[in-house]
Amino acid sequence: MANVSAQMVKELRERTGAGMMDCKGALNDTGGDMEQAVDLLRKKGLAKAAKKAGRIAAEGLIGVAVELLKGVVVEVNSETDFVARNELFQGLVKIIANLALTVGADTEKIKAAKVGSLTVDEAIADTIAKIGENMSLRRAASLSIGKGVIASYVHNSVDEGLGKIGVIVALESTATAEALGRFGRMVAMHVAASNPQALDPSGLDPDVVRREREVLADKSKAQGKPAHVIDKIVESGLKTFYKEVCLLDQAFIHEPDKSVAQIIRETEADIGAPIKITGFVRYALGEGIGRPETDFAAEVAATAGRG
């Protein structure tokens, strides 16, 4: 039997919404392989489709900066939310985001960039010394465009360009920046709320699509469906999957009866120019970072030997 830890069960439970014992059993059955366990639970009808982003578990801030045809998003982590509300820390995140506009999204280059007489790395160390809490630049991403706008949105904002979720969207168009900017902000808000994995199906990881196809097929086989019916079910299921995870196929949060692609076509008619979304970045604070929870671990430990 695999050595299944409480943390592994916790992660699987958060990703799938399945019961604790079902998660523990799936991990045991798959030798502790997390991805196989997710698929196994879904094949049994015990879990929803796995989402890319993990539960938000770290503190700090997402910083967003946009200048003309370029935009960046950075994540700077701290140990507590109390520090995230500190003006000194907030100022540091703004400096880092604005520097990234110039030096790019490579975190090592950002850390080596100068803030006055100090490098960013030294400025972080200086802030740690002043506040007394560890912090780090975790990641950064950028988008640029030849013509159009980089739209942005920050959710749970604590100050301009700072919050818990940050989004930038690149819209290529010859329309006026004002008209395009208004629409772009609505799209950025949609991305923040709907968390798409890709712009369209062609942008999805082929392995993700393959796994989705296998889950749909195996689930149908388990229900005794004939082969010719299974193929149709799989293709229909993939279309539903694309509507959930691909930006252009998703239902627009501001008008849920229409897709984002439909809204783009309507907006093109209104502003008199074509619009092409060439990319987006969505950072949610702490996604993918796990944090142990003592009570939950005790709960799992108490069930040892019962399944």
PDB file of C-alpha atoms in Angstrom:
ATOM      1  CA  MET A   1       0.000   0.000   0.000  1.00  0.00           C
ATOM      2  CA  ALA A   2       1.252   3.496  -0.874  1.00  0.00           C
ATOM      3  CA  ASN A   3       2.361   5.854   1.853  1.00  0.00           C
ATOM      4  CA  VAL A   4      -0.563   8.289   1.608  1.00  0.00           C
ATOM      5  CA  SER A   5      -0.097  11.382   3.774  1.00  0.00           C
ATOM      6  CA  ALA A   6      -2.781  13.600   5.266  1.00  0.00           C
ATOM      7  CA  GLN A   7      -1.539  16.449   3.067  1.00  0.00           C
ATOM      8  CA  MET A   8      -2.046  14.329  -0.075  1.00  0.00           C
ATOM      9  CA  VAL A   9      -5.605  13.475   0.959  1.00  0.00           C
ATOM     10  CA  LYS A  10      -6.259  17.147   1.708  1.00  0.00           C
ATOM     11  CA  GLU A  11      -4.988  18.240  -1.710  1.00  0.00           C
ATOM     12  CA  LEU A  12      -7.070  15.636  -3.543  1.00  0.00           C
ATOM     13  CA  ARG A  13     -10.146  16.569  -1.530  1.00  0.00           C
ATOM     14  CA  GLU A  14      -9.716  20.252  -2.416  1.00  0.00           C
ATOM     15  CA  ARG A  15      -9.180  19.505  -6.093  1.00  0.00           C
ATOM     16  CA  THR A  16     -12.131  17.161  -6.529  1.00  0.00           C
ATOM     17  CA  GLY A  17     -14.654  17.895  -3.803  1.00  0.00           C
ATOM     18  CA  ALA A  18     -14.860  14.135  -3.124  1.00  0.00           C
ATOM     19  CA  GLY A  19     -15.220  12.684   0.383  1.00  0.00           C
ATOM     20  CA  MET A  20     -12.168  12.182   2.559  1.00  0.00           C
ATOM     21  CA  MET A  21     -12.320   8.392   2.596  1.00  0.00           C
ATOM     22  CA  ASP A  22     -12.953   8.276  -1.159  1.00  0.00           C
ATOM     23  CA  CYS A  23      -9.842  10.426  -1.649  1.00  0.00           C
ATOM     24  CA  LYS A  24      -7.771   8.243   0.638  1.00  0.00           C
ATOM     25  CA  GLY A  25      -8.957   5.091  -1.161  1.00  0.00           C
ATOM     26  CA  ALA A  26      -8.223   6.562  -4.596  1.00  0.00           C
ATOM     27  CA  LEU A  27      -4.691   7.489  -3.562  1.00  0.00           C
ATOM     28  CA  ASN A  28      -4.118   3.993  -2.169  1.00  0.00           C
ATOM     29  CA  ASP A  29      -5.477   2.433  -5.367  1.00  0.00           C
ATOM     30  CA  THR A  30      -3.204   4.557  -7.585  1.00  0.00           C
ATOM     31  CA  GLY A  31      -0.048   4.168  -5.511  1.00  0.00           C
ATOM     32  CA  GLY A  32      -0.184   7.797  -4.402  1.00  0.00           C
ATOM     33  CA  ASP A  33      -0.286   9.233  -7.943  1.00  0.00           C
ATOM     34  CA  MET A  34      -2.301  12.452  -7.583  1.00  0.00           C
ATOM     35  CA  GLU A  35      -3.327  12.862 -11.230  1.00  0.00           C
ATOM     36  CA  GLN A  36      -4.398   9.224 -11.567  1.00  0.00           C
ATOM     37  CA  ALA A  37      -6.368   9.557  -8.334  1.00  0.00           C
ATOM     38  CA  VAL A  38      -8.211  12.589  -9.728  1.00  0.00           C
ATOM     39  CA  ASP A  39      -9.111  10.644 -12.858  1.00  0.00           C
ATOM     40  CA  LEU A  40     -10.168   7.591 -10.858  1.00  0.00           C
ATOM     41  CA  LEU A  41     -12.580   9.636  -8.725  1.00  0.00           C
ATOM     42  CA  ARG A  42     -14.018  11.270 -11.822  1.00  0.00           C
ATOM     43  CA  LYS A  43     -14.521   7.906 -13.525  1.00  0.00           C
ATOM     44  CA  LYS A  44     -16.445   6.794 -10.456  1.00  0.00           C
ATOM     45  CA  GLY A  45     -18.568   9.936 -10.678  1.00  0.00           C
ATOM     46  CA  LEU A  46     -17.258  11.136  -7.326  1.00  0.00           C
ATOM     47  CA  ALA A  47     -15.475  14.269  -8.494  1.00  0.00           C
ATOM     48  CA  LYS A  48     -15.843  17.291 -10.724  1.00  0.00           C
ATOM     49  CA  ALA A  49     -13.307  18.143 -13.418  1.00  0.00           C
ATOM     50  CA  ALA A  50     -10.017  19.065 -11.813  1.00  0.00           C
ATOM     51  CA  LYS A  51      -9.137  22.750 -11.978  1.00  0.00           C
ATOM     52  CA  LYS A  52      -5.622  23.991 -12.613  1.00  0.00           C
ATOM     53  CA  ALA A  53      -5.502  26.440  -9.744  1.00  0.00           C
ATOM     54  CA  GLY A  54      -5.073  25.145  -6.245  1.00  0.00           C
ATOM     55  CA  ARG A  55      -6.780  26.612  -3.226  1.00  0.00           C
ATOM     56  CA  ILE A  56      -5.412  29.992  -2.207  1.00  0.00           C
ATOM     57  CA  ALA A  57      -3.167  29.273   0.756  1.00  0.00           C
ATOM     58  CA  ALA A  58      -0.395  31.883   0.847  1.00  0.00           C
ATOM     59  CA  GLU A  59      -0.478  35.537   1.851  1.00  0.00           C
ATOM     60  CA  GLY A  60       0.945  38.605   0.148  1.00  0.00           C
ATOM     61  CA  LEU A  61      -0.209  40.572  -2.885  1.00  0.00           C
ATOM     62  CA  ILE A  62      -0.620  40.383  -6.637  1.00  0.00           C
ATOM     63  CA  GLY A  63       0.718  43.496  -8.347  1.00  0.00           C
ATOM     64  CA  VAL A  64      -0.406  44.694 -11.793  1.00  0.00           C
ATOM     65  CA  ALA A  65       1.223  47.426 -13.871  1.00  0.00           C
ATOM     66  CA  VAL A  66       0.281  48.556 -17.392  1.00  0.00           C
ATOM     67  CA  GLU A  67       2.036  51.086 -19.603  1.00  0.00           C
ATOM     68  CA  LEU A  68       0.949  51.795 -23.168  1.00  0.00           C
ATOM     69  CA  LEU A  69       1.149  48.458 -25.020  1.00  0.00           C
ATOM     70  CA  LYS A  70       2.704  46.391 -22.223  1.00  0.00           C
ATOM     71  CA  GLY A  71       1.430  44.900 -18.975  1.00  0.00           C
ATOM     72  CA  VAL A  72       2.845  42.781 -16.162  1.00  0.00           C
ATOM     73  CA  VAL A  73       1.548  40.766 -13.225  1.00  0.00           C
ATOM     74  CA  VAL A  74       3.726  39.812 -10.254  1.00  0.00           C
ATOM     75  CA  GLU A  75       3.146  37.827  -7.072  1.00  0.00           C
ATOM     76  CA  VAL A  76       5.016  38.745  -3.906  1.00  0.00           C
ATOM     77  CA  ASN A  77       4.353  36.480  -0.932  1.00  0.00           C
ATOM     78  CA  SER A  78       4.422  37.246   2.769  1.00  0.00           C
ATOM     79  CA  GLU A  79       3.736  35.092   5.808  1.00  0.00           C
ATOM     80  CA  THR A  80       0.593  36.878   7.002  1.00  0.00           C
ATOM     81  CA  ASP A  81      -2.228  38.988   5.617  1.00  0.00           C
ATOM     82  CA  PHE A  82      -1.314  41.587   8.238  1.00  0.00           C
ATOM     83  CA  VAL A  83       1.911  42.310   6.318  1.00  0.00           C
ATOM     84  CA  ALA A  84      -0.015  42.469   3.035  1.00  0.00           C
ATOM     85  CA  ARG A  85      -1.877  45.460   4.513  1.00  0.00           C
ATOM     86  CA  ASN A  86       1.405  47.167   5.439  1.00  0.00           C
ATOM     87  CA  GLU A  87       2.136  50.276   3.341  1.00  0.00           C
ATOM     88  CA  LEU A  88       5.849  49.468   3.179  1.00  0.00           C
ATOM     89  CA  PHE A  89       5.119  46.015   1.731  1.00  0.00           C
ATOM     90  CA  GLN A  90       2.552  47.447  -0.684  1.00  0.00           C
ATOM     91  CA  GLY A  91       5.087  49.990  -1.890  1.00  0.00           C
ATOM     92  CA  LEU A  92       7.617  47.211  -2.474  1.00  0.00           C
ATOM     93  CA  VAL A  93       5.149  45.239  -4.614  1.00  0.00           C
ATOM     94  CA  LYS A  94       4.358  48.347  -6.691  1.00  0.00           C
ATOM     95  CA  ILE A  95       8.065  48.991  -7.263  1.00  0.00           C
ATOM     96  CA  ILE A  96       8.593  45.384  -8.361  1.00  0.00           C
ATOM     97  CA  ALA A  97       5.619  45.481 -10.763  1.00  0.00           C
ATOM     98  CA  ASN A  98       6.735  48.765 -12.329  1.00  0.00           C
ATOM     99  CA  LEU A  99      10.323  47.519 -12.708  1.00  0.00           C
ATOM    100  CA  ALA A 100       9.045  44.387 -14.440  1.00  0.00           C
ATOM    101  CA  LEU A 101       7.569  46.623 -17.150  1.00  0.00           C
ATOM    102  CA  THR A 102      11.137  47.585 -18.036  1.00  0.00           C
ATOM    103  CA  VAL A 103      13.205  44.453 -17.340  1.00  0.00           C
ATOM    104  CA  GLY A 104      10.620  41.800 -18.254  1.00  0.00           C
ATOM    105  CA  ALA A 105       9.064  38.866 -16.418  1.00  0.00           C
ATOM    106  CA  ASP A 106      12.221  36.873 -15.581  1.00  0.00           C
ATOM    107  CA  THR A 107      12.211  36.860 -11.768  1.00  0.00           C
ATOM    108  CA  GLU A 108      16.002  36.636 -11.551  1.00  0.00           C
ATOM    109  CA  LYS A 109      16.378  39.706 -13.760  1.00  0.00           C
ATOM    110  CA  ILE A 110      13.792  41.548 -11.666  1.00  0.00           C
ATOM    111  CA  LYS A 111      15.654  40.672  -8.457  1.00  0.00           C
ATOM    112  CA  ALA A 112      18.901  41.967  -9.970  1.00  0.00           C
ATOM    113  CA  ALA A 113      17.326  45.224 -11.195  1.00  0.00           C
ATOM    114  CA  LYS A 114      18.136  48.414  -9.294  1.00  0.00           C
ATOM    115  CA  VAL A 115      15.775  50.281  -6.966  1.00  0.00           C
ATOM    116  CA  GLY A 116      17.801  53.400  -6.306  1.00  0.00           C
ATOM    117  CA  SER A 117      21.087  52.173  -4.866  1.00  0.00           C
ATOM    118  CA  LEU A 118      19.720  48.706  -4.041  1.00  0.00           C
ATOM    119  CA  THR A 119      18.784  45.718  -6.153  1.00  0.00           C
ATOM    120  CA  VAL A 120      15.238  44.390  -5.797  1.00  0.00           C
ATOM    121  CA  ASP A 121      16.675  41.393  -3.939  1.00  0.00           C
ATOM    122  CA  GLU A 122      18.363  43.750  -1.474  1.00  0.00           C
ATOM    123  CA  ALA A 123      15.192  45.843  -1.180  1.00  0.00           C
ATOM    124  CA  ILE A 124      13.230  42.713  -0.291  1.00  0.00           C
ATOM    125  CA  ALA A 125      15.839  41.785   2.342  1.00  0.00           C
ATOM    126  CA  ASP A 126      15.703  45.342   3.709  1.00  0.00           C
ATOM    127  CA  THR A 127      11.904  45.179   3.960  1.00  0.00           C
ATOM    128  CA  ILE A 128      12.126  41.791   5.697  1.00  0.00           C
ATOM    129  CA  ALA A 129      14.473  43.343   8.274  1.00  0.00           C
ATOM    130  CA  LYS A 130      12.113  46.284   8.866  1.00  0.00           C
ATOM    131  CA  ILE A 131       8.874  44.272   9.073  1.00  0.00           C
ATOM    132  CA  GLY A 132      10.293  41.120  10.652  1.00  0.00           C
ATOM    133  CA  GLU A 133       8.542  38.663   8.376  1.00  0.00           C
ATOM    134  CA  ASN A 134       9.766  36.604   5.456  1.00  0.00           C
ATOM    135  CA  MET A 135       8.671  37.561   1.943  1.00  0.00           C
ATOM    136  CA  SER A 136       9.638  36.633  -1.613  1.00  0.00           C
ATOM    137  CA  LEU A 137       9.017  37.387  -5.261  1.00  0.00           C
ATOM    138  CA  ARG A 138       7.367  34.184  -6.430  1.00  0.00           C
ATOM    139  CA  ARG A 139       6.570  34.753 -10.106  1.00  0.00           C
ATOM    140  CA  ALA A 140       5.931  37.305 -12.846  1.00  0.00           C
ATOM    141  CA  ALA A 141       4.358  37.356 -16.317  1.00  0.00           C
ATOM    142  CA  SER A 142       4.005  39.939 -19.058  1.00  0.00           C
ATOM    143  CA  LEU A 143       2.052  40.651 -22.230  1.00  0.00           C
ATOM    144  CA  SER A 144       2.783  43.110 -25.020  1.00  0.00           C
ATOM    145  CA  ILE A 145       0.999  44.079 -28.185  1.00  0.00           C
ATOM    146  CA  GLY A 146       1.719  46.067 -31.353  1.00  0.00           C
ATOM    147  CA  LYS A 147      -1.611  47.920 -31.553  1.00  0.00           C
ATOM    148  CA  GLY A 148      -4.623  47.916 -29.264  1.00  0.00           C
ATOM    149  CA  VAL A 149      -4.620  47.851 -25.467  1.00  0.00           C
ATOM    150  CA  ILE A 150      -3.503  45.810 -22.501  1.00  0.00           C
ATOM    151  CA  ALA A 151      -6.523  45.802 -20.203  1.00  0.00           C
ATOM    152  CA  SER A 152      -6.291  44.955 -16.510  1.00  0.00           C
ATOM    153  CA  TYR A 153      -8.383  44.172 -13.461  1.00  0.00           C
ATOM    154  CA  VAL A 154      -7.496  43.637  -9.812  1.00  0.00           C
ATOM    155  CA  HIS A 155      -9.898  41.831  -7.487  1.00  0.00           C
ATOM    156  CA  ASN A 156     -10.018  42.438  -3.721  1.00  0.00           C
ATOM    157  CA  SER A 157      -7.957  45.553  -4.313  1.00  0.00           C
ATOM    158  CA  VAL A 158      -6.148  47.109  -1.341  1.00  0.00           C
ATOM    159  CA  ASP A 159      -4.618  49.905  -3.425  1.00  0.00           C
ATOM    160  CA  GLU A 160      -4.232  50.781  -7.083  1.00  0.00           C
ATOM    161  CA  GLY A 161      -2.812  47.782  -8.914  1.00  0.00           C
ATOM    162  CA  LEU A 162      -2.640  45.617  -5.780  1.00  0.00           C
ATOM    163  CA  GLY A 163      -4.973  42.836  -4.672  1.00  0.00           C
ATOM    164  CA  LYS A 164      -5.635  39.116  -4.328  1.00  0.00           C
ATOM    165  CA  ILE A 165      -6.286  38.383  -8.021  1.00  0.00           C
ATOM    166  CA  GLY A 166      -4.664  40.221 -10.912  1.00  0.00           C
ATOM    167  CA  VAL A 167      -5.491  39.922 -14.611  1.00  0.00           C
ATOM    168  CA  ILE A 168      -4.085  41.416 -17.799  1.00  0.00           C
ATOM    169  CA  VAL A 169      -5.604  40.840 -21.247  1.00  0.00           C
ATOM    170  CA  ALA A 170      -4.064  41.768 -24.608  1.00  0.00           C
ATOM    171  CA  LEU A 171      -6.588  43.041 -27.175  1.00  0.00           C
ATOM    172  CA  GLU A 172      -5.317  43.685 -30.690  1.00  0.00           C
ATOM    173  CA  SER A 173      -7.387  46.263 -32.552  1.00  0.00           C
ATOM    174  CA  THR A 174      -7.323  49.589 -34.383  1.00  0.00           C
ATOM    175  CA  ALA A 175     -10.251  50.867 -32.296  1.00  0.00           C
ATOM    176  CA  THR A 176      -9.786  53.821 -29.966  1.00  0.00           C
ATOM    177  CA  ALA A 177      -8.026  53.066 -26.712  1.00  0.00           C
ATOM    178  CA  GLU A 178     -10.997  54.415 -24.771  1.00  0.00           C
ATOM    179  CA  ALA A 179     -13.596  52.127 -26.383  1.00  0.00           C
ATOM    180  CA  LEU A 180     -11.269  49.145 -26.354  1.00  0.00           C
ATOM    181  CA  GLY A 181     -10.217  49.795 -22.762  1.00  0.00           C
ATOM    182  CA  ARG A 182     -13.785  49.680 -21.450  1.00  0.00           C
ATOM    183  CA  PHE A 183     -14.459  46.372 -23.162  1.00  0.00           C
ATOM    184  CA  GLY A 184     -11.053  45.008 -22.165  1.00  0.00           C
ATOM    185  CA  ARG A 185     -11.719  45.677 -18.497  1.00  0.00           C
ATOM    186  CA  MET A 186     -14.972  43.693 -18.730  1.00  0.00           C
ATOM    187  CA  VAL A 187     -13.069  40.791 -20.308  1.00  0.00           C
ATOM    188  CA  ALA A 188     -10.396  41.022 -17.590  1.00  0.00           C
ATOM    189  CA  MET A 189     -13.135  40.872 -14.933  1.00  0.00           C
ATOM    190  CA  HIS A 190     -14.518  37.799 -16.680  1.00  0.00           C
ATOM    191  CA  VAL A 191     -11.100  36.122 -16.616  1.00  0.00           C
ATOM    192  CA  ALA A 192     -10.770  36.881 -12.913  1.00  0.00           C
ATOM    193  CA  ALA A 193     -14.150  35.286 -12.193  1.00  0.00           C
ATOM    194  CA  SER A 194     -14.106  32.333 -14.628  1.00  0.00           C
ATOM    195  CA  ASN A 195     -10.423  31.335 -14.521  1.00  0.00           C
ATOM    196  CA  PRO A 196     -10.071  29.999 -18.096  1.00  0.00           C
ATOM    197  CA  GLN A 197      -7.186  27.621 -18.790  1.00  0.00           C
ATOM    198  CA  ALA A 198      -6.661  28.727 -22.397  1.00  0.00           C
ATOM    199  CA  LEU A 199      -7.938  31.131 -25.025  1.00  0.00           C
ATOM    200  CA  ASP A 200      -9.440  28.328 -27.154  1.00  0.00           C
ATOM    201  CA  PRO A 201      -9.154  24.507 -27.387  1.00  0.00           C
ATOM    202  CA  SER A 202      -5.934  24.742 -29.447  1.00  0.00           C
ATOM    203  CA  GLY A 203      -4.235  26.386 -26.469  1.00  0.00           C
ATOM    204  CA  LEU A 204      -5.008  23.601 -24.018  1.00  0.00           C
ATOM    205  CA  ASP A 205      -2.335  21.167 -22.927  1.00  0.00           C
ATOM    206  CA  PRO A 206      -2.839  18.105 -25.184  1.00  0.00           C
ATOM    207  CA  ASP A 207      -2.401  15.878 -22.133  1.00  0.00           C
ATOM    208  CA  VAL A 208      -5.304  17.639 -20.417  1.00  0.00           C
ATOM    209  CA  VAL A 209      -7.552  17.014 -23.431  1.00  0.00           C
ATOM    210  CA  ARG A 210      -6.391  13.379 -23.659  1.00  0.00           C
ATOM    211  CA  ARG A 211      -7.173  12.774 -20.004  1.00  0.00           C
ATOM    212  CA  GLU A 212     -10.587  14.403 -20.355  1.00  0.00           C
ATOM    213  CA  ARG A 213     -11.346  12.208 -23.359  1.00  0.00           C
ATOM    214  CA  GLU A 214     -10.285   9.062 -21.451  1.00  0.00           C
ATOM    215  CA  VAL A 215     -12.362   9.972 -18.397  1.00  0.00           C
ATOM    216  CA  LEU A 216     -15.465  10.552 -20.531  1.00  0.00           C
ATOM    217  CA  ALA A 217     -14.948   7.304 -22.458  1.00  0.00           C
ATOM    218  CA  ASP A 218     -14.245   5.158 -19.381  1.00  0.00           C
ATOM    219  CA  LYS A 219     -17.233   6.609 -17.546  1.00  0.00           C
ATOM    220  CA  SER A 220     -19.513   5.775 -20.481  1.00  0.00           C
ATOM    221  CA  LYS A 221     -18.079   2.253 -20.764  1.00  0.00           C
ATOM    222  CA  ALA A 222     -18.726   1.689 -17.077  1.00  0.00           C
ATOM    223  CA  GLN A 223     -22.364   2.653 -17.708  1.00  0.00           C
ATOM    224  CA  GLY A 224     -22.586  -0.010 -20.439  1.00  0.00           C
ATOM    225  CA  LYS A 225     -22.908   2.357 -23.389  1.00  0.00           C
ATOM    226  CA  PRO A 226     -22.227   0.849 -26.861  1.00  0.00           C
ATOM    227  CA  ALA A 227     -19.082   1.934 -28.737  1.00  0.00           C
ATOM    228  CA  HIS A 228     -20.849   4.050 -31.389  1.00  0.00           C
ATOM    229  CA  VAL A 229     -22.690   5.951 -28.658  1.00  0.00           C
ATOM    230  CA  ILE A 230     -19.555   6.436 -26.577  1.00  0.00           C
ATOM    231  CA  ASP A 231     -17.846   8.368 -29.385  1.00  0.00           C
ATOM    232  CA  LYS A 232     -20.745  10.821 -29.555  1.00  0.00           C
ATOM    233  CA  ILE A 233     -20.850  11.168 -25.780  1.00  0.00           C
ATOM    234  CA  VAL A 234     -17.119  11.882 -25.666  1.00  0.00           C
ATOM    235  CA  GLU A 235     -17.308  14.577 -28.376  1.00  0.00           C
ATOM    236  CA  SER A 236     -20.300  16.179 -26.679  1.00  0.00           C
ATOM    237  CA  GLY A 237     -18.531  16.028 -23.341  1.00  0.00           C
ATOM    238  CA  LEU A 238     -15.436  17.696 -24.789  1.00  0.00           C
ATOM    239  CA  LYS A 239     -17.544  20.570 -26.124  1.00  0.00           C
ATOM    240  CA  THR A 240     -18.965  21.047 -22.637  1.00  0.00           C
ATOM    241  CA  PHE A 241     -15.438  20.902 -21.207  1.00  0.00           C
ATOM    242  CA  TYR A 242     -14.255  23.586 -23.644  1.00  0.00           C
ATOM    243  CA  LYS A 243     -17.132  25.840 -22.551  1.00  0.00           C
ATOM    244  CA  GLU A 244     -15.882  25.500 -19.008  1.00  0.00           C
ATOM    245  CA  VAL A 245     -12.168  26.090 -19.536  1.00  0.00           C
ATOM    246  CA  CYS A 246     -11.639  28.041 -22.806  1.00  0.00           C
ATOM    247  CA  LEU A 247     -12.072  31.809 -22.641  1.00  0.00           C
ATOM    248  CA  LEU A 248     -13.740  32.314 -26.025  1.00  0.00           C
ATOM    249  CA  ASP A 249     -16.188  29.449 -25.397  1.00  0.00           C
ATOM    250  CA  GLN A 250     -17.118  30.444 -21.839  1.00  0.00           C
ATOM    251  CA  ALA A 251     -20.424  32.124 -21.005  1.00  0.00           C
ATOM    252  CA  PHE A 252     -19.663  35.834 -20.537  1.00  0.00           C
ATOM    253  CA  ILE A 253     -20.193  36.698 -16.871  1.00  0.00           C
ATOM    254  CA  HIS A 254     -21.840  40.025 -17.733  1.00  0.00           C
ATOM    255  CA  GLU A 255     -24.258  38.367 -20.213  1.00  0.00           C
ATOM    256  CA  PRO A 256     -24.354  34.629 -19.373  1.00  0.00           C
ATOM    257  CA  ASP A 257     -26.633  33.744 -22.298  1.00  0.00           C
ATOM    258  CA  LYS A 258     -23.820  34.651 -24.712  1.00  0.00           C
ATOM    259  CA  SER A 259     -20.282  33.344 -25.132  1.00  0.00           C
ATOM    260  CA  VAL A 260     -17.229  35.587 -24.936  1.00  0.00           C
ATOM    261  CA  ALA A 261     -16.730  35.042 -28.679  1.00  0.00           C
ATOM    262  CA  GLN A 262     -20.286  36.278 -29.360  1.00  0.00           C
ATOM    263  CA  ILE A 263     -19.723  39.362 -27.208  1.00  0.00           C
ATOM    264  CA  ILE A 264     -16.514  40.128 -29.106  1.00  0.00           C
ATOM    265  CA  ARG A 265     -18.412  40.018 -32.427  1.00  0.00           C
ATOM    266  CA  GLU A 266     -21.101  42.354 -31.060  1.00  0.00           C
ATOM    267  CA  THR A 267     -18.492  44.748 -29.701  1.00  0.00           C
ATOM    268  CA  GLU A 268     -16.663  44.762 -33.048  1.00  0.00           C
ATOM    269  CA  ALA A 269     -19.884  45.932 -34.696  1.00  0.00           C
ATOM    270  CA  ASP A 270     -20.348  48.643 -32.067  1.00  0.00           C
ATOM    271  CA  ILE A 271     -16.835  50.093 -32.268  1.00  0.00           C
ATOM    272  CA  GLY A 272     -16.350  49.536 -35.993  1.00  0.00           C
ATOM    273  CA  ALA A 273     -13.115  47.558 -35.819  1.00  0.00           C
ATOM    274  CA  PRO A 274     -12.051  43.921 -35.408  1.00  0.00           C
ATOM    275  CA  ILE A 275     -10.858  42.741 -31.983  1.00  0.00           C
ATOM    276  CA  LYS A 276      -8.500  39.838 -31.368  1.00  0.00           C
ATOM    277  CA  ILE A 277      -7.622  38.665 -27.878  1.00  0.00           C
ATOM    278  CA  THR A 278      -4.016  37.545 -28.243  1.00  0.00           C
ATOM    279  CA  GLY A 279      -3.394  36.452 -24.662  1.00  0.00           C
ATOM    280  CA  PHE A 280      -4.239  36.792 -20.988  1.00  0.00           C
ATOM    281  CA  VAL A 281      -2.620  36.236 -17.617  1.00  0.00           C
ATOM    282  CA  ARG A 282      -4.499  35.538 -14.398  1.00  0.00           C
ATOM    283  CA  TYR A 283      -2.678  35.300 -11.066  1.00  0.00           C
ATOM    284  CA  ALA A 284      -4.547  34.355  -7.906  1.00  0.00           C
ATOM    285  CA  LEU A 285      -2.610  34.800  -4.694  1.00  0.00           C
ATOM    286  CA  GLY A 286      -1.086  31.570  -3.441  1.00  0.00           C
ATOM    287  CA  GLU A 287      -2.582  29.266  -6.070  1.00  0.00           C
ATOM    288  CA  GLY A 288      -0.769  25.960  -6.106  1.00  0.00           C
ATOM    289  CA  ILE A 289       0.837  26.510  -2.704  1.00  0.00           C
ATOM    290  CA  GLY A 290      -0.322  24.076  -0.020  1.00  0.00           C
ATOM    291  CA  ARG A 291      -0.359  24.826   3.670  1.00  0.00           C
ATOM    292  CA  PRO A 292      -0.705  22.076   6.306  1.00  0.00           C
ATOM    293  CA  GLU A 293      -3.805  22.177   8.490  1.00  0.00           C
ATOM    294  CA  THR A 294      -3.355  20.428  11.825  1.00  0.00           C
ATOM    295  CA  ASP A 295      -7.024  19.745  12.453  1.00  0.00           C
ATOM    296  CA  PHE A 296      -7.515  18.145   9.061  1.00  0.00           C
ATOM    297  CA  ALA A 297      -4.395  16.008   9.452  1.00  0.00           C
ATOM    298  CA  ALA A 298      -5.686  14.805  12.822  1.00  0.00           C
ATOM    299  CA  GLU A 299      -9.004  13.958  11.190  1.00  0.00           C
ATOM    300  CA  VAL A 300      -7.280  11.850   8.547  1.00  0.00           C
ATOM    301  CA  ALA A 301      -4.990  10.194  11.077  1.00  0.00           C
ATOM    302  CA  ALA A 302      -8.023   9.229  13.149  1.00  0.00           C
ATOM    303  CA  THR A 303      -9.440   7.293  10.203  1.00  0.00           C
ATOM    304  CA  ALA A 304      -6.265   5.239   9.663  1.00  0.00           C
ATOM    305  CA  GLY A 305      -7.071   1.587   9.360  1.00  0.00           C
ATOM    306  CA  ARG A 306     -10.749   2.161   8.619  1.00  0.00           C
ATOM    307  CA  GLY A 307     -10.505   1.910   4.850  1.00  0.00           C
TER     308      GLY A 307
END
